[in-house]
Coordinates of C-alpha atoms in Angstrom, one line a residue:
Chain I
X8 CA -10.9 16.8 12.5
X9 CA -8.3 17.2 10.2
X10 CA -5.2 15.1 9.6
X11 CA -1.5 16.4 10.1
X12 CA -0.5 17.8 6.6
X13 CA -0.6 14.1 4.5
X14 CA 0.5 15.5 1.3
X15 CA 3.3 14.0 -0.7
X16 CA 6.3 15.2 -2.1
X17 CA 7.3 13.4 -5.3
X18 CA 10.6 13.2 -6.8
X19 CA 11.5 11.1 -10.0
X20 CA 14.1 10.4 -12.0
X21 CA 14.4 9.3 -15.4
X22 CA 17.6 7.7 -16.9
X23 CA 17.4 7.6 -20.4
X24 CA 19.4 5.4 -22.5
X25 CA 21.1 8.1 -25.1
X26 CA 22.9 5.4 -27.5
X27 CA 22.6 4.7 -31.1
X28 CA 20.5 2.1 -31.2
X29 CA 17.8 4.5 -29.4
X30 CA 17.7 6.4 -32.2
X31 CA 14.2 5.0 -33.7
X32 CA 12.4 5.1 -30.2
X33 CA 14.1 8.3 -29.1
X34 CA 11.4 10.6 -29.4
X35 CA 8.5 8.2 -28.2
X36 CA 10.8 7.8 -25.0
X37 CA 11.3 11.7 -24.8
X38 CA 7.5 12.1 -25.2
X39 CA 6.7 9.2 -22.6
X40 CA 9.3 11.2 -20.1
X41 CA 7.3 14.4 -20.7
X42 CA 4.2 12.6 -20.2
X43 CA 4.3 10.3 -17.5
X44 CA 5.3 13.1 -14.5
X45 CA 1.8 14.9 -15.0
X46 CA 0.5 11.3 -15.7
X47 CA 1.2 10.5 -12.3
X48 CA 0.5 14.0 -11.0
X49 CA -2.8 13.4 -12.0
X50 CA -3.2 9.5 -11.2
X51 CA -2.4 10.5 -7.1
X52 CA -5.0 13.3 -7.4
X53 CA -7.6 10.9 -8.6
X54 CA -6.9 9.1 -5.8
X55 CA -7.0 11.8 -3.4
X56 CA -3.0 12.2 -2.8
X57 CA -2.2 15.7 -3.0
X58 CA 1.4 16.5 -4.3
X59 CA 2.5 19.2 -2.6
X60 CA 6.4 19.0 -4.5
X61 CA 7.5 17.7 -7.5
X62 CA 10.8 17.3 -8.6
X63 CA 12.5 15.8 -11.7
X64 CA 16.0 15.1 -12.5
X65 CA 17.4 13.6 -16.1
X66 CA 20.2 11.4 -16.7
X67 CA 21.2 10.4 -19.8
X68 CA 23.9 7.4 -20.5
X69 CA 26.0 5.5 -23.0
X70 CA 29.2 3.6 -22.6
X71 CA 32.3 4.8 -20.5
X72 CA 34.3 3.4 -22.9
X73 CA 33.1 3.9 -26.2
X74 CA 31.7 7.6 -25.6
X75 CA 34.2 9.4 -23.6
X76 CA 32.5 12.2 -21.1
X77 CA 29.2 11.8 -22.9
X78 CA 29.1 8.5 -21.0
X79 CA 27.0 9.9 -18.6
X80 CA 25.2 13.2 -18.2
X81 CA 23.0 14.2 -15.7
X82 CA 20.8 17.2 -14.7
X83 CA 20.3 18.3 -10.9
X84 CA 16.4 18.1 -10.1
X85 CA 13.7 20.7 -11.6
X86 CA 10.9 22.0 -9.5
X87 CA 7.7 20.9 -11.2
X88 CA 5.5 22.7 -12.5
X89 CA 7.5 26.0 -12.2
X90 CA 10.6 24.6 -14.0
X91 CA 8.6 22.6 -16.7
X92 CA 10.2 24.6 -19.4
X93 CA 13.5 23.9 -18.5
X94 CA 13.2 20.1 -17.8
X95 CA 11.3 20.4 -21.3
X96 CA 14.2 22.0 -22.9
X97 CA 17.1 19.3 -20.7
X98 CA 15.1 16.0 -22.2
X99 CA 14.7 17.5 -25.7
X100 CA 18.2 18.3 -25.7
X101 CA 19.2 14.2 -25.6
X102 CA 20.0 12.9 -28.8
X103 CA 21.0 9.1 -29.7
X104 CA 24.2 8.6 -30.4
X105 CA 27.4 6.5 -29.9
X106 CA 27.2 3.3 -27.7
X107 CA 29.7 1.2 -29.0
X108 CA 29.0 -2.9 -28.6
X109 CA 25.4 -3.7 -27.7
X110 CA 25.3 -3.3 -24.0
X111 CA 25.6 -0.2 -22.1
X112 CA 26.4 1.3 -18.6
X113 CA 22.4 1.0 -17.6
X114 CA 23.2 -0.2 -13.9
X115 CA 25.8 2.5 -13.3
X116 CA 23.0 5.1 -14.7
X117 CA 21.2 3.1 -12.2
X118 CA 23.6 3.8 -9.1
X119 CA 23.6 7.5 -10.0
X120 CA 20.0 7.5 -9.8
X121 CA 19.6 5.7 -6.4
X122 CA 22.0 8.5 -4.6
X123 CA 19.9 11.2 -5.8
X124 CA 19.4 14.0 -3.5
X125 CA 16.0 12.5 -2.8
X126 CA 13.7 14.8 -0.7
X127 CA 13.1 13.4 2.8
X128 CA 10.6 16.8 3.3
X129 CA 7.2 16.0 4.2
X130 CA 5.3 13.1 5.9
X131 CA 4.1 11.2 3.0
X132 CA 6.7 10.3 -0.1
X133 CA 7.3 8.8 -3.1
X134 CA 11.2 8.0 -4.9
X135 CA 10.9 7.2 -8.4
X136 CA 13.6 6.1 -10.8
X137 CA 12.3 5.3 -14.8
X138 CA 14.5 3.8 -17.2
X139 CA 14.7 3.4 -20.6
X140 CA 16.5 1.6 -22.2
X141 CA 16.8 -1.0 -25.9
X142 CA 19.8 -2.6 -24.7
X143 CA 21.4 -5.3 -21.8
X144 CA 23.5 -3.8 -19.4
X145 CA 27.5 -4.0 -18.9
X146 CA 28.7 -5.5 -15.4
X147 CA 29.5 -2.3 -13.4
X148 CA 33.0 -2.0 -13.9
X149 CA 33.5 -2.7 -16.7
X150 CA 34.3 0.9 -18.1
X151 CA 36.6 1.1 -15.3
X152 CA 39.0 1.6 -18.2
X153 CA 38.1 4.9 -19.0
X154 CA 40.0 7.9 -16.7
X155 CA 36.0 9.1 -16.9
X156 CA 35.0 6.3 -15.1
X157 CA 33.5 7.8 -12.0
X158 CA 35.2 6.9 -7.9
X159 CA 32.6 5.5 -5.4
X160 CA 31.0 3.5 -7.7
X161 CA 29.2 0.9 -6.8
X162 CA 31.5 -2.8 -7.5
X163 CA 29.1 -5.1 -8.5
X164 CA 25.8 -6.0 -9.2
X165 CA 24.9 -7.1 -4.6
X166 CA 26.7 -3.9 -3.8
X167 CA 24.3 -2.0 -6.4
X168 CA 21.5 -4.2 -5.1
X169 CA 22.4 -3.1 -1.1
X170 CA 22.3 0.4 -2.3
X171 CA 18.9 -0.3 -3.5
X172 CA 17.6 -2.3 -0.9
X173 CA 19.3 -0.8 2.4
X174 CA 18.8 2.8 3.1
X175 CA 21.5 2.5 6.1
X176 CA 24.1 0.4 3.2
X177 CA 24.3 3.1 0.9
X178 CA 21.4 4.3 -0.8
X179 CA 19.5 7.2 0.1
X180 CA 16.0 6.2 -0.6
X181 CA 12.9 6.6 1.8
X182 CA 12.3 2.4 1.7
X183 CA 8.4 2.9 1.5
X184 CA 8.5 5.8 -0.9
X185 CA 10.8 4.3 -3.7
X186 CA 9.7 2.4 -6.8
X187 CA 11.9 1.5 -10.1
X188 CA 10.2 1.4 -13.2
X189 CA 12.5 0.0 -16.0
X190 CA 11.5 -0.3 -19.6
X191 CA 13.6 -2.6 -21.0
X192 CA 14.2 -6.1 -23.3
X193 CA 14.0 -9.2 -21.0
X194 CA 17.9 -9.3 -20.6
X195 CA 20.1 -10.7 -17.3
X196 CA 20.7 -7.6 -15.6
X197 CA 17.1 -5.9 -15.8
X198 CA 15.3 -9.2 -15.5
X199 CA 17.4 -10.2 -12.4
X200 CA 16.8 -6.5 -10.9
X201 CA 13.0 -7.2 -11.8
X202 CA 13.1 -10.7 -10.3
X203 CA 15.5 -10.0 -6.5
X204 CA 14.9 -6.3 -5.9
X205 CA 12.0 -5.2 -4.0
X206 CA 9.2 -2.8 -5.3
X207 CA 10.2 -2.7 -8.8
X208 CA 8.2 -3.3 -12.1
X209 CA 9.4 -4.2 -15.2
X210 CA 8.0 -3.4 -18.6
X211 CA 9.6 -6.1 -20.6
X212 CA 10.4 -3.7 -23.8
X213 CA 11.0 0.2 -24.6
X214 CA 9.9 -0.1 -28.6
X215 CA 7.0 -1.2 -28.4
X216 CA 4.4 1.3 -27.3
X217 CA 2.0 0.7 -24.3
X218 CA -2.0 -0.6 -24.7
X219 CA -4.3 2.0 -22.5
X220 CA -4.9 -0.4 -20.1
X221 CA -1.1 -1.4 -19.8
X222 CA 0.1 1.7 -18.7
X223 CA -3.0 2.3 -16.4
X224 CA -1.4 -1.0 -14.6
X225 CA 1.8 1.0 -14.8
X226 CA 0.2 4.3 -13.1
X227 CA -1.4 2.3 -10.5
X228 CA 1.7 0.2 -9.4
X229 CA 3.4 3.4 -9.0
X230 CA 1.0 5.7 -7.2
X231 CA -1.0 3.5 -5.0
X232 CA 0.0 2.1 -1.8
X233 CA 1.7 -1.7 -2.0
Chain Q
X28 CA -27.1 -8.0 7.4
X29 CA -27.8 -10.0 10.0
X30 CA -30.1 -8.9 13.1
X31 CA -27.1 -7.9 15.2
X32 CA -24.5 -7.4 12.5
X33 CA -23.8 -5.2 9.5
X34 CA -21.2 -3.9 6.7
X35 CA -20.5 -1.5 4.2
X36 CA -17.9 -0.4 1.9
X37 CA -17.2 2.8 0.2
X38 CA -15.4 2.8 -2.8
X39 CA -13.2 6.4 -4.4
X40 CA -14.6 4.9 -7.6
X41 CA -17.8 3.1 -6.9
X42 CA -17.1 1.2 -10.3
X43 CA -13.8 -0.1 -9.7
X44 CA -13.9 0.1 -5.6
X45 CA -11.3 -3.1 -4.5
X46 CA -12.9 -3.6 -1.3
X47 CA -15.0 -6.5 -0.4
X48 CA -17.1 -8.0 2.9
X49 CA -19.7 -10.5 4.1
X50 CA -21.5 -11.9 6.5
X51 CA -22.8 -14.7 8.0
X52 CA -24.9 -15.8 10.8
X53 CA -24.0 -19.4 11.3
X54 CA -25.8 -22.5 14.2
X55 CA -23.2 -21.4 16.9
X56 CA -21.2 -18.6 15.6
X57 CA -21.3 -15.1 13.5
X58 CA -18.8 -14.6 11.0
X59 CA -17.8 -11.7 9.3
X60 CA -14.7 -10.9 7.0
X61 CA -13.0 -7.3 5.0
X62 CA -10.5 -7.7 2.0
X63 CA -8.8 -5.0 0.4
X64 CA -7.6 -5.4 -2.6
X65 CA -4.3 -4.5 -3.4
X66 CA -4.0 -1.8 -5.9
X67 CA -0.5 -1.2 -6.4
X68 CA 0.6 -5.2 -6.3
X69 CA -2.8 -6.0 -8.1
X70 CA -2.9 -3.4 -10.8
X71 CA -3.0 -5.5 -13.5
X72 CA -6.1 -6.2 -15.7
X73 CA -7.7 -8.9 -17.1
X74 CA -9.9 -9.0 -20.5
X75 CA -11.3 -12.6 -18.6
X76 CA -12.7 -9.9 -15.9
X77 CA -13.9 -7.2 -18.0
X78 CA -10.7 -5.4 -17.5
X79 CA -11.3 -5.5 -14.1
X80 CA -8.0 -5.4 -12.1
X81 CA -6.7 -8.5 -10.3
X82 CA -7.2 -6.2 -7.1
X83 CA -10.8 -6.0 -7.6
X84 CA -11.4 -9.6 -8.2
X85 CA -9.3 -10.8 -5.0
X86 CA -10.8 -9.0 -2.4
X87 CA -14.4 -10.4 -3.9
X88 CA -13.1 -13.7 -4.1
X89 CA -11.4 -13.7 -0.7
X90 CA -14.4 -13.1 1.4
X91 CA -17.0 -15.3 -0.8
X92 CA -14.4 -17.5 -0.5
X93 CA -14.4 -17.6 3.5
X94 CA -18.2 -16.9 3.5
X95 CA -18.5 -20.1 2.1
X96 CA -15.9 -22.3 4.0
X97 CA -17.3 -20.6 7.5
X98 CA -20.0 -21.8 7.1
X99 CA -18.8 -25.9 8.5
X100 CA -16.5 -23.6 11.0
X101 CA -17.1 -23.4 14.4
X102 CA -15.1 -20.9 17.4
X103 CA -11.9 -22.6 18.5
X104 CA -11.7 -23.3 22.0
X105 CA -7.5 -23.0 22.3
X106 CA -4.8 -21.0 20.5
X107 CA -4.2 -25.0 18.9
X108 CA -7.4 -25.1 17.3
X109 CA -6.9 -21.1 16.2
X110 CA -3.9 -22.5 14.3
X111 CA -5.7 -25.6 12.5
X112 CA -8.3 -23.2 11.5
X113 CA -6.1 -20.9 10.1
X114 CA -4.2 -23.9 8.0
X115 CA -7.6 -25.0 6.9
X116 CA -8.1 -21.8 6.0
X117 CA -4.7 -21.2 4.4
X118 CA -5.2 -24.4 2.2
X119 CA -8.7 -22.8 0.6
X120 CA -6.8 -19.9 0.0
X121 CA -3.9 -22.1 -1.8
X122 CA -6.6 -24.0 -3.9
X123 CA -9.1 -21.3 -4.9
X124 CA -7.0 -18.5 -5.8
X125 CA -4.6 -20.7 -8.2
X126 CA -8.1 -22.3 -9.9
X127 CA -9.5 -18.6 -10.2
X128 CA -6.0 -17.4 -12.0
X129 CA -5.5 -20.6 -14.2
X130 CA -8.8 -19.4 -15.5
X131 CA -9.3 -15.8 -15.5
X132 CA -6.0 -13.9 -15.1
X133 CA -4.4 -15.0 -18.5
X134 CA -3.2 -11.7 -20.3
X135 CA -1.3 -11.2 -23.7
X136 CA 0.8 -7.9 -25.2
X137 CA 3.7 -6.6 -23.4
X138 CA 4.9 -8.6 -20.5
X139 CA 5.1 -6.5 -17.1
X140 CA 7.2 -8.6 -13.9
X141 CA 8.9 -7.3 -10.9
X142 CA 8.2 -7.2 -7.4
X143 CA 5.3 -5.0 -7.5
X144 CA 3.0 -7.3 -9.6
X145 CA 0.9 -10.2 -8.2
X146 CA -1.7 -12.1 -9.2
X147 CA -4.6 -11.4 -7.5
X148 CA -3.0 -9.7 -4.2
X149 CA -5.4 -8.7 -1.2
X150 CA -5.4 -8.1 2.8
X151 CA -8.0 -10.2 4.5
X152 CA -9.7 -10.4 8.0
X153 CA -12.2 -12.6 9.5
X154 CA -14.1 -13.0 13.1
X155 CA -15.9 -15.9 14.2
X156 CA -17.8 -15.0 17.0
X157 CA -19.6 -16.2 19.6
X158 CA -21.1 -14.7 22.9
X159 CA -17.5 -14.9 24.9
X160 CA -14.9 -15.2 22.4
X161 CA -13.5 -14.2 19.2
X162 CA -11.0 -15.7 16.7
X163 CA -9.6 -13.4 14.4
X164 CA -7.7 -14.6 11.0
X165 CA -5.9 -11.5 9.0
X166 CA -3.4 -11.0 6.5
X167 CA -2.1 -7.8 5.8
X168 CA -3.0 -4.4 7.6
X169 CA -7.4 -5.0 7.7
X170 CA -7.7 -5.2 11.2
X171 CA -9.8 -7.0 13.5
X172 CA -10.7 -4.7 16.9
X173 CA -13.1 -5.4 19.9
X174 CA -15.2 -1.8 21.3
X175 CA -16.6 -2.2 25.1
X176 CA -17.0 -0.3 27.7
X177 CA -13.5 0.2 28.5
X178 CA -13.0 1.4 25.1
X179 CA -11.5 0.3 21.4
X180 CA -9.4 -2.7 21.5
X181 CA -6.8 -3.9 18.4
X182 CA -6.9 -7.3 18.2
X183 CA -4.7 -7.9 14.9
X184 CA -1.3 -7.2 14.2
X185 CA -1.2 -5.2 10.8
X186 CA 1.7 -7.1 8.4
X187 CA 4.0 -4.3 7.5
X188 CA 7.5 -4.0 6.6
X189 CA 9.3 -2.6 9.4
X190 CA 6.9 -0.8 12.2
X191 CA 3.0 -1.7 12.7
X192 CA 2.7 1.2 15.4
X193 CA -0.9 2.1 14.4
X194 CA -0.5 5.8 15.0
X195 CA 2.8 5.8 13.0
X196 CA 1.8 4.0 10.3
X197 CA -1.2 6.5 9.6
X198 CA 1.8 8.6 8.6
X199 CA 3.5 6.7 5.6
X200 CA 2.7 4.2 3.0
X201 CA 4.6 1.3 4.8
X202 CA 4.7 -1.5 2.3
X203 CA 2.5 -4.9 3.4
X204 CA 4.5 -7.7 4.6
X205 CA 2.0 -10.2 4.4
X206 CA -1.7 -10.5 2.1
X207 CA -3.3 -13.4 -0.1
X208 CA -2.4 -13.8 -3.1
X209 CA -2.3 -16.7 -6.4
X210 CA 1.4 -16.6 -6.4
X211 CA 3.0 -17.6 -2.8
X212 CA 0.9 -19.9 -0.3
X213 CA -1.3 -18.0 2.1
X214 CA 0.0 -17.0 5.2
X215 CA -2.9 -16.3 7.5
X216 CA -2.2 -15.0 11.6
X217 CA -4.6 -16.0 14.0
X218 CA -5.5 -14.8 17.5
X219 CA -8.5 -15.5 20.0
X220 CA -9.8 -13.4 22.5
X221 CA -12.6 -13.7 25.3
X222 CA -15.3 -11.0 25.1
X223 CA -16.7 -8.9 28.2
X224 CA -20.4 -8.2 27.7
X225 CA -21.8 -6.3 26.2
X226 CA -19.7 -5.3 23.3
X227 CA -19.2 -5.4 19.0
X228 CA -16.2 -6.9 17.0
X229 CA -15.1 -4.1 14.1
X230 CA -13.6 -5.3 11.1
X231 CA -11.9 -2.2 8.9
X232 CA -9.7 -1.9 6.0
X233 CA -7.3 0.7 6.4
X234 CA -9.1 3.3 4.5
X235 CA -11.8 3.4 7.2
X236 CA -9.0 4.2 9.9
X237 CA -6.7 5.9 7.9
X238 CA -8.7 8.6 7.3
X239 CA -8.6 10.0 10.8
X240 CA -6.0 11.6 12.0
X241 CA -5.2 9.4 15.3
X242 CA -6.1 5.6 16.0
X243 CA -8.4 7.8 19.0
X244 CA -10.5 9.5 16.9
X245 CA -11.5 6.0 15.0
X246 CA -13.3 4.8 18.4
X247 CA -14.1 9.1 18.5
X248 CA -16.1 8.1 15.2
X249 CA -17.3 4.6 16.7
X250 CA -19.1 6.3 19.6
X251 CA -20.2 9.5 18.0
X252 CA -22.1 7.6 15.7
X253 CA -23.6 5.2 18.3
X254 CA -24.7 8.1 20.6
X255 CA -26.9 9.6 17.4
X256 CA -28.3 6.2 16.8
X257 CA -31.7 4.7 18.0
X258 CA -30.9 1.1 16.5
X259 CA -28.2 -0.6 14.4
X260 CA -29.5 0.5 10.8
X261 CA -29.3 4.0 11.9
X262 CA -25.8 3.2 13.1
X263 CA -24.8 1.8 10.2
X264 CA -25.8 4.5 8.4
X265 CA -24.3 7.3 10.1
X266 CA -21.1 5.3 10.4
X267 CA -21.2 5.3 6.7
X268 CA -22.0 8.9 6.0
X269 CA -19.2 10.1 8.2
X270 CA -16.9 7.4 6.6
X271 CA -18.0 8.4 3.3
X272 CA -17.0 12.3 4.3
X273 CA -13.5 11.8 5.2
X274 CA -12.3 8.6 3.6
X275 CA -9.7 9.1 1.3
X276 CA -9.3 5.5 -0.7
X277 CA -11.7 2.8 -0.6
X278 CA -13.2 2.1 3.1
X279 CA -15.0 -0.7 4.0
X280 CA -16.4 -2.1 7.6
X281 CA -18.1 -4.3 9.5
X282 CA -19.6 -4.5 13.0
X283 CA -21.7 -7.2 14.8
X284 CA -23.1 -6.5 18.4
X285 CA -22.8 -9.4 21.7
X286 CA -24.1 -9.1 24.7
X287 CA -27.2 -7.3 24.9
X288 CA -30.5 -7.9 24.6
X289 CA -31.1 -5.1 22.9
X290 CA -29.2 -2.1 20.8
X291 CA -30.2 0.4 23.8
X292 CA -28.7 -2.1 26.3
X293 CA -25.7 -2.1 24.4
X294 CA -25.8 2.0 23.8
X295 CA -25.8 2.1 27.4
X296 CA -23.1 -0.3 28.2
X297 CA -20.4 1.8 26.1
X298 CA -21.0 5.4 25.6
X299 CA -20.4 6.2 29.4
X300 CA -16.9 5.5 27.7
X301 CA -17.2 8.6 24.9
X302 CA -17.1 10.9 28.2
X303 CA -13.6 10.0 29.2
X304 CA -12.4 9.3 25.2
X305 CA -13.4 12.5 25.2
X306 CA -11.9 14.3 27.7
X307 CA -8.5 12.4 27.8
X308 CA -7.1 12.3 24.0
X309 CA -9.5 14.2 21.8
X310 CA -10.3 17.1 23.1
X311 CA -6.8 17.8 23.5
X312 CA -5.1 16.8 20.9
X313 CA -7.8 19.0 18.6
X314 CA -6.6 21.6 20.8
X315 CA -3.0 21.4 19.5
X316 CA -4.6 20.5 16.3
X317 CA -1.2 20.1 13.9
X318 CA 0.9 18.8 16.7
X319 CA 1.8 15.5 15.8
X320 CA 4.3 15.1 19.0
X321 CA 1.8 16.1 21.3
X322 CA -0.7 13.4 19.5
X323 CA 1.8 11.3 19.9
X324 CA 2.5 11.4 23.4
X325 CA -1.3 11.1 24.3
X326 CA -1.0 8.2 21.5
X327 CA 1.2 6.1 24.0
X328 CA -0.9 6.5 27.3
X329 CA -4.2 5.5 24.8
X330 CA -2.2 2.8 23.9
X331 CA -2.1 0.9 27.1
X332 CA -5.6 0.2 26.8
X333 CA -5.8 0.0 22.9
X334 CA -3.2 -2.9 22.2
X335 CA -4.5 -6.0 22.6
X336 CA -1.7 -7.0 20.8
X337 CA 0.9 -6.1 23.2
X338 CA -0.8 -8.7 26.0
X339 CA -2.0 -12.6 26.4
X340 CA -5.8 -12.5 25.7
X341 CA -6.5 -16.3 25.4
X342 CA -10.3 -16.7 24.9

């Protein structure tokens, strides 16, 4: 009496905030990135989930306007475990630079993230997006400036949010299998993603590092059922 | 337990397990309630609760809670006094869980929002019973079912964004539309139906009949255990061994039998019925084993008989 295949394919991805002012947290962001998908690996075993894929993408980001074609770099997914070494080498390879004024281009990081080539394989999923990040974000747009600046981006902050929300208006989600997992400072666009969008949890700061039991509260939200 | 009636819950980690039930035989009525604990919504912790998480504390709280307030309850006789229950109910919801998280669920360090924390977040479902008819209160996807001898009956509507299929949603994490929780009023459904002798109300939380690979083989496991039993302890316990062997996440129910005289009147009421269960839709979707549209198919005929949500059931 055996159920039809309910193993789950994972697929995460982490946008990293790659600015200047990341430059003293950096490498306990890097670490937590390296960390957390074998963290949750093993969090859905625990609890019986067997992950039959895993995949990882990376995107780092700055400011169109202040950091040229740096602004936004991005890797195409890695096949956990049997790419490890590569993802490894693609999130050590981020270093903290540039950024110009004190916000940065966070929500278009965001939109990049959300039209992932998410796998729609298998019965059971889940879509992850982490983000880091020290700073508040820009109103998309606003390095519409730069030649850079990529087309098809989402207008504003409700067109981001329909890509988000509506699978049909833009996004490519699976709408039970994503979560958004944002470390950042209590500012207007995170807290106002934290506070309308569904199925999101917001860790209120990305300097200050984690109790036991908080990021236990963080593996659970993300692994269990909601 | 009472004579007639009993419960159990299995936990993946007997330590931390977020499911909860109880029981009560009241003057003119049994009640009997499950709460799951939501893990996800509820996974924060509380120093007030010996780091217990908010999930564990509101499913415990839910049913002592009901246990409690059932206790001056009685079976509605219309849909109308289904509803008044259920605000009654819905206002002891309101009241308790907000006194319970001005006191205990006060945490310091980092501050974690968003949609996917609540403060003390968990399904619910309750039956008060008599001899012809049931009322069912639920939030969330615990689920409220009637077995007789025409077979297992859904009674309850699981609350889940988008489809509440019951064979569908074995088959992805659907997110829950509707539970109890400290931070939104309580939003409690309610449904009666009448009762043909003999039979038993089932109360499960979805690890119970998620484990199982169709919605048929949970009555399969009903009446498989109640063939090998000589009395209700030893169906309780064989219910929870084979519960035990294929649940997957923390798996609770509860059963209370009407309309016998005795558990062998009410084994031979309803296991003429494992015969046809049988032949119909397990047999042969084991057959096909790994072919979910064939399951599916025999899913749809089972149905007819299996929805009690689909029809007007007034008890």
């Amino acid at each position: 009496m055996e159920s039809y295949k309910l193993t789950y394919h994972v697929d995460m991805v982490f946008c990293i905030d790659a600015t200047g002012s990341m430059r003293h947290v950096l490498d306990m962001v890097k670490q937590n990135a390296l960390n957390l998908y074998r963290d949750i690996a093993a969090e859905m075993e625990k609890k019986h989930k067997v992950i039959d894929c895993m995949r990882v993408r990376v995107i780092a980001f700055r400011d169109y306007v202040a950091d040229g074609e740096d602004a936004m770099l991005s890797s195409d997914f890695f096949v956990l475990p049997q790419q490890a070494e590569i993802f490894r080498d693609c999130v050590e390879g981020i270093t903290a630079k540039g950024g110009g004024d004190i916000p940065e281009d966070g929500l278009e990081a965001l939109a990049y993230a959300i039209r992932s080539d998410w796998t729609h394989v298998g019965v059971k999923k889940r879509h992850i997006i982490v983000m880091w990040s020290d700073a508040p974000t820009h109103d998309l747009g606003h390095g519409k400036i730069a030649p850079w600046y990529p087309e098809g981006m989402a207008k504003d902050f409700d067109e981001l949010s329909l890509w988000w929300e509506d699978e049909q208006l833009g996004g490519s989600m699976d709408e039970n299998a994503k979560r958004l997992l944002i470390f950042a400072p209590d500012a207007p666009s995170w807290s106002r993603i934290s506070s309308e969008w569904g199925q999101v949890i917001h860790v209120q700061t990305v300097s200050e590092g984690l109790l036991d039991v908080e990021y236990r509260q963080i593996l659970d939200a993300v692994c269990n059922t909601i | 337990m009472t004579d007639n009636a009993f419960a159990f819950s299995r936990a993946v980690l007997p330590e931390n397990g977020e499911d909860s039930f109880a029981l009560r035989k009241n003057t003119n009525h049994h009640f009997m309630c499950v709460a799951d604990g939501c893990g996800g919504l509820g996974s924060r912790r509380y120093p007030a609760l010996d780091d217990h998480t908010g999930a564990y504390a509101a499913s415990r709280l839910a049913t002592h809670m009901a246990y409690e307030w059932s206790a001056s309850q009685s079976v509605p006789a219309t849909d109308e006094g289904a509803q008044l229950l259920c605000r009654t109910l819905e206002q002891e919801t309101d009241r308790l869980f907000r006194a319970f998280a001005d006191g205990k669920c006060r945490t310091s360090g980092v501050r974690i929002t968003g949609s996917m924390q609540r403060c003390l977040p968990t399904t619910f479902c309750a039956a008060l019973t008599d001899e012809q008819r049931a009322c069912f209160l639920w939030a969330g996807d615990s689920r409220a079912c009637v077995l007789d001898a025409n077979g297992l009956h859904q009674c309850t509507t699981d609350h889940l964004k988008g489809s509440s299929d019951p064979f569908e949603s074995l088959y992805r994490d659907t997110p829950l539309s509707a539970y109890l929780c400290a931070d939104t009023p309580a939003k409690l459904s309610a449904r009666c139906v009448a009762l043909s002798s003999p039979c038993a109300v089932v109360l499960a939380t979805d690890g119970a009949y998620n484990a199982l690979p169709t919605p048929m083989e949970f009555e399969m496991l009903l009446l498989d255990t109640l063939k090998a039993s000589k009395n209700e302890a030893g169906w309780r316990r064989k219910l929870e061994t084979a519960v035990a062997r294929i649940a997957q996440d923390d798996a609770t129910l509860a059963v209370c039998i009407f309309g016998a005289e005795t558990f062998e009147a009410f084994r031979q009421a309803i296991l003429p019925r494992r015969e046809t269960l049988q032949k119909q839709f397990i047999t042969p979707v084991r057959r096909k084993k790994g072919d979910i549209d064939f399951a599916r198919e025999r899913w749809q005929l089972y149905r007819t008989h299996y929805d009690w949500t689909l029809e007007e059931r007034h008890g």
